[in-house]
Short mmCIF file of C-alpha atoms and ligand atoms in Angstrom, two decimals:
data_model
loop_
_atom_site.label_atom_id
_atom_site.label_comp_id
_atom_site.label_asym_id
_atom_site.label_seq_id
_atom_site.Cartn_x
_atom_site.Cartn_y
_atom_site.Cartn_z
CA UNK A 228 -16.79 -25.12 8.78
CA UNK A 229 -18.36 -25.25 11.55
CA UNK A 230 -16.83 -22.07 12.72
CA UNK A 231 -19.15 -21.71 15.13
CA UNK A 232 -18.41 -24.81 16.86
CA UNK A 233 -15.00 -23.71 16.65
CA UNK A 234 -15.38 -20.75 18.38
CA UNK A 235 -17.34 -22.74 20.61
CA UNK A 236 -16.06 -22.20 24.99
CA UNK A 237 -12.51 -21.07 23.68
CA UNK A 238 -12.33 -17.55 25.16
CA UNK A 239 -8.91 -17.77 26.46
CA UNK A 240 -5.98 -15.22 25.32
CA UNK A 241 -3.31 -16.78 25.07
CA UNK A 242 -0.20 -15.29 27.17
CA UNK A 243 1.44 -13.97 24.64
CA UNK A 244 -1.63 -12.36 22.88
CA UNK A 245 -2.43 -10.98 26.16
CA UNK A 246 0.71 -9.47 26.26
CA UNK A 247 0.97 -7.73 23.73
CA UNK A 248 -2.15 -5.84 24.21
CA UNK A 249 -1.33 -5.18 27.69
CA UNK A 250 2.12 -3.58 26.00
CA UNK A 251 0.53 -1.58 23.40
CA UNK A 252 -2.04 -0.29 26.49
CA UNK A 253 0.18 0.96 28.52
CA UNK A 254 2.91 2.18 25.83
CA UNK A 255 0.84 3.88 23.23
CA UNK A 256 2.89 7.04 21.58
CA UNK A 257 1.12 10.09 21.93
CA UNK A 258 -1.56 10.77 18.47
CA UNK A 259 0.71 14.67 18.06
CA UNK A 260 3.43 12.30 17.76
CA UNK A 261 2.49 10.67 14.85
CA UNK A 262 0.64 11.67 11.33
CA UNK A 263 -2.53 13.00 11.29
CA UNK A 264 -4.71 10.86 9.21
CA UNK A 265 -2.30 8.08 7.78
CA UNK A 266 -2.75 4.36 9.90
CA UNK A 267 0.36 4.36 11.94
CA UNK A 268 0.96 1.47 14.63
CA UNK A 269 0.28 2.97 18.15
CA UNK A 270 3.99 1.53 19.29
CA UNK A 271 6.21 -0.16 17.59
CA UNK A 272 7.13 -1.48 14.64
CA UNK A 273 4.22 -2.24 11.70
CA UNK A 274 4.51 -3.42 7.49
CA UNK A 275 1.84 -4.94 5.46
CA UNK A 276 -1.88 -4.14 5.22
CA UNK A 277 -3.18 -7.31 5.98
CA UNK A 278 -7.48 -8.17 6.26
CA UNK A 279 -8.31 -4.68 4.31
CA UNK A 280 -12.34 -5.41 4.71
CA UNK A 281 -16.01 -4.06 5.18
CA UNK A 282 -17.18 -5.94 8.28
CA UNK A 283 -20.74 -5.24 10.11
CA UNK A 284 -20.30 -1.26 8.75
CA UNK A 285 -16.80 -0.42 8.79
CA UNK A 286 -13.85 -0.87 7.69
CA UNK A 287 -11.11 -3.20 8.95
CA UNK A 288 -7.21 -2.97 8.70
CA UNK A 289 -5.51 -5.50 10.05
CA UNK A 290 -0.66 -4.90 10.16
CA UNK A 291 2.03 -6.92 10.20
CA UNK A 292 2.63 -4.90 13.93
CA UNK A 293 5.91 -6.20 16.39
CA UNK A 294 4.69 -3.69 19.30
CA UNK A 295 7.46 -4.34 21.61
CA UNK A 296 10.14 -2.64 19.01
CA UNK A 297 10.79 -0.19 16.53
CA UNK A 298 12.21 -3.56 14.15
CA UNK A 299 10.35 -6.31 12.55
CA UNK A 300 9.90 -9.17 14.79
CA UNK A 301 7.41 -12.37 16.06
CA UNK A 302 4.68 -11.18 13.95
CA UNK A 303 1.27 -9.80 15.66
CA UNK A 304 -1.75 -8.58 13.85
CA UNK A 305 -2.72 -5.27 14.64
CA UNK A 306 -6.00 -3.99 13.93
CA UNK A 307 -8.06 -0.55 13.52
CA UNK A 308 -11.35 0.44 12.11
CA UNK A 309 -12.69 3.20 10.76
CA UNK A 310 -16.07 5.10 8.60
CA UNK A 311 -14.75 6.94 6.59
CA UNK A 312 -11.03 5.20 5.32
CA UNK A 313 -9.08 8.58 7.16
CA UNK A 314 -10.54 8.41 10.55
CA UNK A 315 -9.03 5.45 12.47
CA UNK A 316 -9.79 3.54 15.99
CA UNK A 317 -7.58 0.83 18.19
CA UNK A 318 -8.26 -1.80 18.20
CA UNK A 319 -6.51 -4.05 20.11
CA UNK A 320 -4.00 -6.81 18.56
CA UNK A 321 -5.65 -9.61 17.00
CA UNK A 322 -3.90 -12.20 16.61
CA UNK A 323 -0.08 -13.58 18.56
CA UNK A 324 2.33 -15.75 17.27
CA UNK A 325 0.68 -18.24 19.66
CA UNK A 326 0.62 -21.63 18.43
CA UNK A 327 2.70 -24.68 17.33
CA UNK A 328 1.90 -23.61 14.21
CA UNK A 329 2.73 -20.02 13.71
CA UNK A 330 5.63 -19.49 16.50
CA UNK A 331 7.79 -17.83 14.06
CA UNK A 332 5.13 -15.81 13.03
CA UNK A 333 1.89 -14.73 11.65
CA UNK A 334 2.51 -13.69 8.29
CA UNK A 335 0.22 -11.62 6.12
CA UNK A 336 -3.30 -12.47 5.14
CA UNK A 337 -6.90 -11.52 4.20
CA UNK A 338 -9.92 -11.03 5.82
CA UNK A 339 -13.61 -12.23 4.19
CA UNK A 340 -16.95 -12.04 6.17
CA UNK A 341 -18.36 -16.23 6.23
CA UNK A 342 -21.66 -16.44 8.20
CA UNK A 343 -21.74 -13.37 9.53
CA UNK A 344 -18.56 -13.88 10.78
CA UNK A 345 -14.66 -12.68 10.34
CA UNK A 346 -12.51 -14.96 9.42
CA UNK A 347 -9.33 -13.86 8.77
CA UNK A 348 -6.76 -16.09 7.12
CA UNK A 349 -3.09 -15.76 7.63
CA UNK A 350 0.29 -17.54 6.37
CA UNK A 351 1.73 -19.45 10.02
CA UNK A 352 5.40 -20.01 9.71
CA UNK A 353 7.14 -22.79 12.44
CA UNK A 354 10.02 -24.24 12.06
CA UNK A 355 10.21 -27.35 9.18
CA UNK A 356 9.50 -30.71 11.86
CA UNK A 357 11.94 -32.33 9.04
CA UNK A 358 14.80 -30.21 8.70
CA UNK A 359 16.08 -26.75 8.03
CA UNK A 360 14.18 -23.68 7.82
CA UNK A 361 10.53 -22.73 7.84
CA UNK A 362 6.96 -23.89 6.36
CA UNK A 363 5.32 -21.42 5.97
CA UNK A 364 1.09 -22.34 5.89
CA UNK A 365 -2.10 -20.99 5.89
CA UNK A 366 -4.24 -20.88 9.01
CA UNK A 367 -7.99 -19.08 9.91
CA UNK A 368 -8.79 -17.17 12.84
CA UNK A 369 -12.39 -16.41 13.54
CA UNK A 370 -14.12 -13.25 15.07
CA UNK A 371 -16.95 -10.59 15.91
CA UNK A 372 -14.49 -7.57 14.31
CA UNK A 373 -12.63 -7.31 17.07
CA UNK A 374 -12.03 -10.71 19.33
CA UNK A 375 -10.42 -13.12 17.29
CA UNK A 376 -10.54 -17.19 18.15
CA UNK A 377 -7.46 -19.61 16.03
CA UNK A 378 -9.29 -22.34 14.93
CA UNK A 379 -8.67 -26.06 15.41
CA UNK A 380 -7.78 -27.38 12.44
CA UNK A 381 -5.44 -25.25 11.60
CA UNK A 382 -3.48 -25.40 9.48
CA UNK A 383 -5.83 -25.78 6.61
CA UNK A 384 -3.40 -25.26 3.78
CA UNK A 385 0.03 -26.99 3.79
CA UNK A 386 2.79 -26.59 0.52
CA UNK A 387 2.39 -30.82 0.48
CA UNK A 388 -1.03 -29.24 -1.47
CA UNK A 389 0.74 -27.48 -3.93
CA UNK A 390 2.46 -29.28 -7.02
CA UNK A 391 5.64 -30.69 -6.68
CA UNK A 392 8.35 -27.86 -7.37
CA UNK A 393 6.39 -25.27 -5.46
CA UNK A 394 8.42 -24.10 -2.29
CA UNK A 395 7.00 -25.39 1.30
CA UNK A 396 8.97 -22.23 2.47
CA UNK A 397 7.86 -20.16 0.78
CA UNK A 398 4.14 -20.21 -0.02
CA UNK A 399 2.32 -16.78 2.22
CA UNK A 400 0.66 -13.83 1.99
CA UNK A 401 -3.55 -14.75 1.23
CA UNK A 402 -6.03 -13.05 -0.56
CA UNK A 403 -9.33 -14.85 -0.61
CA UNK A 404 -12.59 -13.76 -2.26
CA UNK A 405 -16.20 -15.02 -2.65
CA UNK A 406 -17.13 -15.73 -6.63
CA UNK A 407 -20.23 -18.55 -8.13
CA UNK A 408 -19.88 -19.57 -4.02
CA UNK A 409 -17.01 -20.80 -3.60
CA UNK A 410 -14.12 -19.70 -1.88
CA UNK A 411 -10.96 -18.92 -3.81
CA UNK A 412 -6.98 -17.66 -1.99
CA UNK A 413 -4.49 -16.34 -4.15
CA UNK A 414 -1.27 -16.46 -2.60
CA UNK A 415 2.94 -15.97 -3.32
CA UNK A 416 4.78 -19.01 -3.77
CA UNK A 417 8.53 -19.21 -5.26
CA UNK A 418 9.59 -22.14 -7.94
CA UNK A 419 12.35 -24.32 -7.64
CA UNK A 420 14.68 -20.48 -10.29
CA UNK A 421 13.22 -19.29 -7.19
CA UNK A 422 11.09 -17.48 -9.62
CA UNK A 423 7.69 -16.18 -7.98
CA UNK A 424 4.34 -16.94 -8.71
CA UNK A 425 0.93 -16.96 -7.39
CA UNK A 426 -0.99 -20.19 -6.72
CA UNK A 427 -4.93 -20.32 -6.68
CA UNK A 428 -6.75 -22.37 -4.33
CA UNK A 429 -10.43 -23.58 -3.77
CA UNK A 430 -12.91 -24.18 -1.60
CA UNK A 431 -17.26 -24.76 -0.60
CA UNK A 432 -16.56 -23.98 3.78
CA UNK A 433 -12.79 -22.23 3.66
CA UNK A 434 -11.90 -25.32 5.91
CA UNK A 435 -10.98 -27.69 3.45
CA UNK A 436 -8.90 -26.52 -0.15
CA UNK A 437 -8.44 -27.90 -3.08
CA UNK A 438 -4.98 -26.79 -5.53
CA UNK A 439 -6.36 -25.14 -8.98
CA UNK A 440 -3.30 -23.69 -10.80
CA UNK A 441 -0.57 -21.61 -11.10
CA UNK A 442 -2.38 -17.95 -11.47
CA UNK A 443 0.59 -16.20 -12.45
CA UNK A 444 3.83 -16.37 -12.87
CA UNK A 445 6.69 -14.60 -13.46
CA UNK A 446 7.73 -15.50 -17.21
CA UNK A 447 10.35 -12.41 -17.86
CA UNK A 448 12.70 -11.16 -15.44
CA UNK A 449 10.36 -10.09 -12.60
CA UNK A 450 12.69 -10.99 -9.67
CA UNK A 451 12.33 -13.97 -6.79
CA UNK A 452 8.76 -15.23 -4.49
CA UNK A 453 5.59 -12.60 -5.51
CA UNK A 454 4.46 -11.49 -1.99
CA UNK A 455 1.44 -10.22 -1.04
CA UNK A 456 -1.52 -10.79 -4.06
CA UNK A 457 -3.87 -9.57 -5.29
CA UNK A 458 -6.37 -10.36 -7.49
CA UNK A 459 -9.80 -9.14 -8.31
CA UNK A 460 -12.43 -7.20 -11.50
CA UNK A 461 -12.28 -4.07 -12.07
CA UNK A 462 -14.87 -3.08 -15.09
CA UNK A 463 -14.56 -5.72 -17.97
CA UNK A 464 -10.90 -6.41 -16.60
CA UNK A 465 -8.86 -8.59 -13.98
CA UNK A 466 -5.41 -6.35 -12.22
CA UNK A 467 -2.84 -8.74 -9.96
CA UNK A 468 -0.89 -6.69 -7.76
CA UNK A 469 2.17 -8.41 -6.65
CA UNK A 470 5.51 -7.24 -4.93
CA UNK A 471 8.44 -9.44 -6.01
CA UNK A 472 11.06 -9.50 -4.25
CA UNK A 473 14.93 -9.44 -5.43
CA UNK A 474 13.66 -7.35 -8.65
CA UNK A 475 16.17 -5.14 -11.40
CA UNK A 476 16.10 -1.80 -12.46
CA UNK A 477 14.56 -1.23 -15.86
CA UNK A 478 14.24 2.33 -17.17
CA UNK A 479 12.40 4.75 -14.83
CA UNK A 480 10.30 1.82 -14.64
CA UNK A 481 10.69 -0.50 -12.31
CA UNK A 482 13.69 -0.16 -8.96
CA UNK A 483 16.66 -2.49 -7.37
CA UNK A 484 15.03 -4.97 -4.51
CA UNK A 485 11.07 -4.69 -3.56
CA UNK A 486 8.80 -3.50 -6.21
CA UNK A 487 5.03 -3.10 -6.55
CA UNK A 488 4.12 -3.76 -10.06
CA UNK A 489 0.18 -4.78 -11.47
CA UNK A 490 -1.09 -6.32 -14.60
CA UNK A 491 -3.85 -5.71 -16.49
CA UNK A 492 -5.95 -9.06 -18.18
CA UNK A 493 -8.03 -11.39 -18.28
CA UNK A 494 -8.80 -15.11 -16.50
CA UNK A 495 -9.34 -17.81 -18.13
CA UNK A 496 -12.56 -19.44 -15.65
CA UNK A 497 -12.13 -23.01 -16.80
CA UNK A 498 -8.23 -22.80 -17.09
CA UNK A 499 -8.40 -20.63 -14.04
CA UNK A 500 -5.19 -18.96 -15.85
CA UNK A 501 -4.58 -14.78 -16.17
CA UNK A 502 -2.87 -13.42 -19.01
CA UNK A 503 -1.98 -10.37 -17.78
CA UNK A 504 0.21 -8.59 -20.54
CA UNK A 505 3.00 -6.35 -20.00
CA UNK A 506 4.08 -5.17 -15.79
CA UNK A 507 3.36 -1.92 -14.52
CA UNK A 508 4.97 0.15 -11.85
CA UNK A 509 2.12 0.88 -9.09
CA UNK A 510 4.03 3.74 -7.63
CA UNK A 511 7.08 5.72 -8.48
CA UNK A 512 8.17 7.42 -4.62
CA UNK A 513 10.23 6.07 -2.19
CA UNK A 514 8.26 4.74 -0.13
CA UNK A 515 5.31 2.08 -1.58
CA UNK A 516 4.85 -2.05 -0.42
CA UNK A 517 2.79 -5.12 0.23
CA UNK A 518 -0.46 -2.82 -1.60
CA UNK A 519 -4.25 -4.46 -0.76
CA UNK A 520 -7.29 -3.98 -1.52
CA UNK A 521 -10.98 -3.94 -1.19
CA UNK A 522 -14.65 -3.51 -1.99
CA UNK A 523 -17.05 -0.79 -0.21
CA UNK A 524 -20.76 -1.32 -0.61
CA UNK A 525 -20.85 1.79 -2.68
CA UNK A 526 -18.80 -0.33 -5.37
CA UNK A 527 -14.99 2.07 -5.03
CA UNK A 528 -12.21 -0.53 -5.10
CA UNK A 529 -10.10 1.50 -2.89
CA UNK A 530 -6.20 0.70 -2.67
CA UNK A 531 -3.43 0.62 0.43
CA UNK A 532 -0.21 0.07 1.23
CA UNK A 533 2.34 -0.14 3.41
CA UNK A 534 4.23 3.95 2.95
CA UNK A 535 7.93 2.66 3.44
CA UNK A 536 10.79 0.49 1.96
CA UNK A 537 12.45 -3.08 3.17
CA UNK A 538 15.82 -1.41 2.12
CA UNK A 539 15.47 2.25 3.13
CA UNK A 540 14.24 1.69 6.91
CA UNK A 541 15.23 4.90 9.07
CA UNK A 542 13.79 6.95 11.74
CA UNK A 543 14.62 9.85 13.90
CA UNK A 544 16.15 8.56 17.24
CA UNK A 545 13.81 9.12 20.20
CA UNK A 546 10.76 7.60 17.49
CA UNK A 547 9.25 4.92 19.54
CA UNK A 548 7.05 4.18 16.37
CA UNK A 549 8.34 3.31 12.70
CA UNK A 550 6.00 2.52 9.75
CA UNK A 551 3.11 3.41 8.35
CA UNK A 552 -0.20 2.54 5.85
CA UNK A 553 -0.29 5.32 2.66
CA UNK A 554 -4.12 7.28 1.65
CA UNK A 555 -6.01 4.59 1.09
CA UNK A 556 -6.98 4.70 -2.51
CA UNK A 557 -9.92 4.20 -4.99
CA UNK A 558 -8.72 2.57 -8.25
CA UNK A 559 -9.92 2.74 -11.58
CA UNK A 560 -8.84 1.87 -15.04
CA UNK A 561 -8.56 4.46 -18.14
CA UNK A 562 -6.64 3.04 -20.97
CA UNK A 563 -5.39 -0.32 -19.35
CA UNK A 564 -3.95 1.75 -16.76
CA UNK A 565 -4.07 2.17 -13.19
CA UNK A 566 -5.86 5.39 -11.95
CA UNK A 567 -5.08 5.75 -7.81
CA UNK A 568 -6.97 8.92 -6.40
CA UNK A 569 -7.30 9.85 -2.43
CA UNK A 570 -10.38 8.20 -1.15
CA UNK A 571 -13.14 11.19 -1.25
CA UNK A 572 -13.72 11.16 2.08
CA UNK A 573 -10.93 13.29 2.64
CA UNK A 574 -12.52 16.58 1.53
CA UNK A 575 -14.52 15.64 4.78
CA UNK A 576 -11.68 17.03 6.22
CA UNK A 577 -10.81 20.29 4.53
CA UNK A 578 -10.85 23.98 5.79
CA UNK A 579 -9.14 26.71 4.93
CA UNK A 580 -8.96 27.00 1.35
CA UNK A 581 -6.47 29.57 -0.01
CA UNK A 582 -7.02 29.90 -3.72
CA UNK A 583 -4.49 31.00 -6.21
CA UNK A 584 -5.34 32.23 -9.96
CA UNK A 585 -3.55 32.44 -13.38
CA UNK A 586 0.08 32.90 -10.81
CA UNK A 587 2.21 33.99 -12.85
CA UNK A 588 5.49 32.46 -11.89
CA UNK A 589 9.10 33.02 -12.59
CA UNK A 590 12.05 32.26 -10.49
CA UNK A 591 11.78 31.29 -6.64
CA UNK A 592 8.19 32.54 -5.11
CA UNK A 593 5.96 31.53 -2.27
CA UNK A 594 2.67 32.22 -1.76
CA UNK A 595 0.60 34.07 1.06
CA UNK A 596 -0.86 30.77 2.63
CA UNK A 597 0.61 27.98 0.75
CA UNK A 598 2.25 26.06 3.64
CA UNK A 599 1.88 23.30 6.29
CA UNK A 600 2.03 19.76 6.97
CA UNK A 601 -0.95 18.02 6.98
CA UNK A 602 -1.55 19.07 3.35
CA UNK A 603 -3.90 18.76 0.67
CA UNK A 604 -2.33 21.19 -1.72
CA UNK A 605 -3.23 21.45 -6.00
CA UNK A 606 -0.99 22.53 -8.44
CA UNK A 607 -2.11 23.78 -12.27
CA UNK A 608 1.14 24.19 -14.24
CA UNK A 609 0.34 25.84 -17.73
CA UNK A 610 2.86 27.06 -20.36
CA UNK A 611 5.43 25.87 -22.76
CA UNK A 612 7.75 28.46 -21.96
CA UNK A 613 9.75 27.06 -18.65
CA UNK A 614 12.18 23.93 -18.83
CA UNK A 615 11.74 22.41 -15.25
CA UNK A 616 9.04 23.92 -12.07
CA UNK A 617 10.00 22.96 -8.70
CA UNK A 618 8.44 22.66 -5.59
CA UNK A 619 9.38 22.04 -2.32
CA UNK A 620 7.47 20.90 0.05
CA UNK A 621 8.33 20.85 3.67
CA UNK A 622 10.33 23.34 3.81
CA UNK A 623 12.17 25.41 6.87
CA UNK A 624 15.68 26.04 7.46
CA UNK A 625 18.55 23.14 6.52
CA UNK A 626 15.22 21.04 5.33
CA UNK A 627 13.57 20.84 2.27
CA UNK A 628 12.28 17.63 0.12
CA UNK A 629 11.45 18.43 -3.27
CA UNK A 630 9.62 17.44 -6.52
CA UNK A 631 11.36 18.66 -10.00
CA UNK A 632 8.85 18.97 -12.95
CA UNK A 633 11.08 18.27 -16.11
CA UNK A 634 8.76 20.36 -18.35
CA UNK A 635 11.61 19.36 -22.26
CA UNK A 636 12.21 15.73 -20.79
CA UNK A 637 8.41 14.74 -19.83
CA UNK A 638 10.26 13.45 -16.39
CA UNK A 639 9.33 13.95 -12.62
CA UNK A 640 11.99 13.77 -9.59
CA UNK A 641 11.25 13.75 -6.24
CA UNK A 642 14.40 14.04 -4.03
CA UNK A 643 14.31 14.21 -0.54
CA UNK A 644 18.08 14.85 1.08
CA UNK A 645 18.07 17.40 2.76
CA UNK A 646 13.96 15.71 4.25
CA UNK A 647 16.70 14.73 7.48
CA UNK A 648 18.25 11.76 7.24
CA UNK A 649 21.23 11.25 9.19
CA UNK A 650 21.60 7.35 7.53
CA UNK A 651 22.30 7.52 3.65
CA UNK A 652 18.91 6.04 1.95
CA UNK A 653 17.42 6.19 -1.37
CA UNK A 654 16.22 10.02 -1.85
CA UNK A 655 15.89 10.27 -5.79
CA UNK A 656 13.45 8.41 -7.83
CA UNK A 657 13.09 9.40 -11.43
CA UNK A 658 9.60 9.15 -13.44
CA UNK A 659 8.15 9.82 -16.81
CA UNK A 660 4.63 12.20 -16.76
CA UNK A 661 1.85 9.88 -17.38
CA UNK A 662 -1.44 11.20 -18.04
CA UNK A 663 -4.83 8.55 -18.43
CA UNK A 664 -4.62 9.75 -22.05
CA UNK A 665 -0.63 9.50 -22.78
CA UNK A 666 -1.12 5.82 -22.11
CA UNK A 667 -1.62 3.29 -24.30
CA UNK A 668 -1.41 3.51 -28.25
CA UNK A 669 -4.37 5.84 -28.36
CA UNK A 670 -3.97 7.22 -31.93
CA UNK A 671 -6.34 9.73 -32.01
CA UNK A 672 -5.61 10.94 -28.23
CA UNK A 673 -2.49 12.45 -30.03
CA UNK A 674 -3.67 16.26 -29.81
CA UNK A 675 -4.77 16.21 -26.31
CA UNK A 676 -1.59 14.75 -25.36
CA UNK A 677 -0.18 17.24 -26.35
CA UNK A 678 -2.43 19.72 -25.21
CA UNK A 679 -2.18 17.80 -22.04
CA UNK A 680 1.45 17.62 -22.22
CA UNK A 681 1.78 22.10 -21.50
CA UNK A 682 -0.81 21.52 -18.88
CA UNK A 683 0.22 19.21 -15.49
CA UNK A 684 -1.56 18.67 -12.23
CA UNK A 685 0.18 18.07 -9.08
CA UNK A 686 -1.94 17.02 -6.31
CA UNK A 687 -0.19 16.87 -3.40
CA UNK A 688 -1.18 14.77 0.07
CA UNK A 689 1.25 15.74 3.02
CA UNK A 690 0.93 13.97 6.93
CA UNK A 691 3.38 15.25 8.82
CA UNK A 692 6.00 12.38 7.87
CA UNK A 693 4.97 11.75 4.63
CA UNK A 694 4.13 12.99 1.12
CA UNK A 695 2.22 11.33 -1.67
CA UNK A 696 2.39 13.58 -4.92
CA UNK A 697 -0.83 12.33 -7.52
CA UNK A 698 0.02 13.80 -11.15
CA UNK A 699 -2.83 14.58 -13.54
CA UNK A 700 -5.81 12.59 -12.06
CA UNK A 701 -4.00 9.64 -10.70
CA UNK A 702 -2.30 8.55 -13.41
CA UNK A 703 1.08 8.41 -11.90
CA UNK A 704 1.67 8.31 -7.74
CA UNK A 705 5.24 8.64 -5.77
CA UNK A 706 4.83 8.42 -2.19
CA UNK A 707 7.21 8.87 0.18
CA UNK A 708 8.36 8.99 3.64
CA UNK A 709 10.07 11.82 5.25
CA UNK A 710 11.51 12.48 8.64
CA UNK A 711 11.84 16.67 8.95
CA UNK A 712 11.00 18.56 12.09
CA UNK A 713 7.47 19.84 12.01
CA UNK A 714 8.57 23.20 11.55
CA UNK A 715 9.82 23.25 8.22
CA UNK A 716 6.24 23.72 6.80
CA UNK A 717 7.22 26.03 4.38
CA UNK A 718 6.09 25.15 0.06
CA UNK A 719 8.00 27.07 -2.38
CA UNK A 720 8.13 27.65 -6.06
CA UNK A 721 10.38 27.75 -8.18
CA UNK A 722 10.15 27.92 -11.99
CA UNK A 723 13.09 27.61 -15.02
CA UNK A 724 11.41 30.28 -17.20
CA UNK A 725 7.45 31.30 -17.09
CA UNK A 726 4.67 29.37 -15.97
CA UNK A 727 1.31 30.19 -15.03
CA UNK A 728 -0.12 28.64 -12.27
CA UNK A 729 -3.38 27.40 -10.23
CA UNK A 730 -3.20 26.47 -6.98
CA UNK A 731 -5.95 24.97 -4.77
CA UNK A 732 -4.65 24.27 -0.87
CA UNK A 733 -6.97 22.56 2.10
CA UNK A 734 -5.80 22.39 5.42
CA UNK A 735 -6.42 18.78 7.04
CA UNK A 736 -7.81 18.60 10.19
C1 FRU B 1034 5.98 -8.70 2.68
C2 FRU B 1034 6.81 -9.56 3.83
C3 FRU B 1034 5.66 -10.53 3.43
C4 FRU B 1034 5.18 -11.03 4.74
C5 FRU B 1034 5.34 -9.70 5.76
C6 FRU B 1034 6.35 -10.30 6.89
O1 FRU B 1034 7.33 -6.96 3.04
O2 FRU B 1034 7.49 -10.03 3.75
O3 FRU B 1034 5.90 -11.49 2.60
O4 FRU B 1034 4.18 -12.24 5.17
O5 FRU B 1034 5.98 -9.31 5.21
O6 FRU B 1034 6.06 -9.19 8.38
#
């Protein structure tokens, strides 16, 4: 594609784009009123991460953005960049809904480098000229890492390219990659029975695309449209992430409504089909959706997600921003399961270490120096002479969010009932504790499992309005938003029985 040609002489910023940039600059909320190191919108509403990519030596993160209110509205793409995935710099709004083909919104998508330029592929939503509802197509904007221009040939992918029976109204959230000299795009869709699936298209030049296959589909009971697919190689396997709408709860594994799930399997390059095995939950907290990954030059695959839920939206009156991202997480595979760890760059911001070893905890305990709301704190709890061990975080008068490890049943329960909500949002989630060894049928590891269960490692990342729990070095995670007054910064331990605890705490500054 002659992207350069398309760019030539087109430095006109539309009224909608100029207005959104002016609005976000003039109304930017003080950084002290937002989380310290998690991405938040400068003002207004944010949902899915978009275009998570490395370009010109920086990590770029775009996001679904409605600057004008704290509610979802006509979707723009906000934009921030980072050198280390922890400190983010605000850049101007990248794209706004300002053409006929995206007048109903610039929905989620991807970013990829081509011929030295940064290419955004997004879902352009327009009214259906021949009927009711909307059409969702895929369009392109090309830029230099700061300023982006939509190309003349948009949309480059339309629903007409899909086989009969696939939706034109629910066809969105492309993720693109380059493989063997060809560009590929995975996007979410539904069939006539409203079952979610992922389609695969390919292109030599990113301008003309061909339908390749249905990469994967909902064969079971895994919800409606599979939003925000991501598909990548990890170690010797392929991983598919999708965020299905309208799922039903299944034990502790899934919950009602929008979930984020993953499959680990094999990609048949000839058939262009992915055989993914059983669906697994990506996160067991209340707030985790639409994850997207990127590959760093050093080979690490990094995942980031919207740390919020479509069904549990609440912010305190007067708060002028809504929505944040998780901490970026390094992901890897172990025993066929995804392991997630906060990016190691967080350690650069560690300060004021406080450490305890072999503390015997029985009943209620607070530990001198273990408190705060922007923290990286790890508890290793050992022993088999207790039934339940609770960590209360963000604790102040009348407030706390608790994580209860029920050792006998091998369950963790998180409960944010007293985190400051004034709406009846979902507050409690439970999950079976996992460790990298406990997964799968690795029989020879049974003894180790036994041992592993006598010791559990809970690492919490707190950042003013969120708590992310990484259990057993990232074998499972629970992410939750909290809106507790910032003064509530206590941490309290509660042991029913007696346990031995190691603690390591760092403030994040
Ligand atoms: C997922 C999603 C996407 C869509 C976007 C719109 O949260 O519904 O499917 O592109 O949000 O903002």
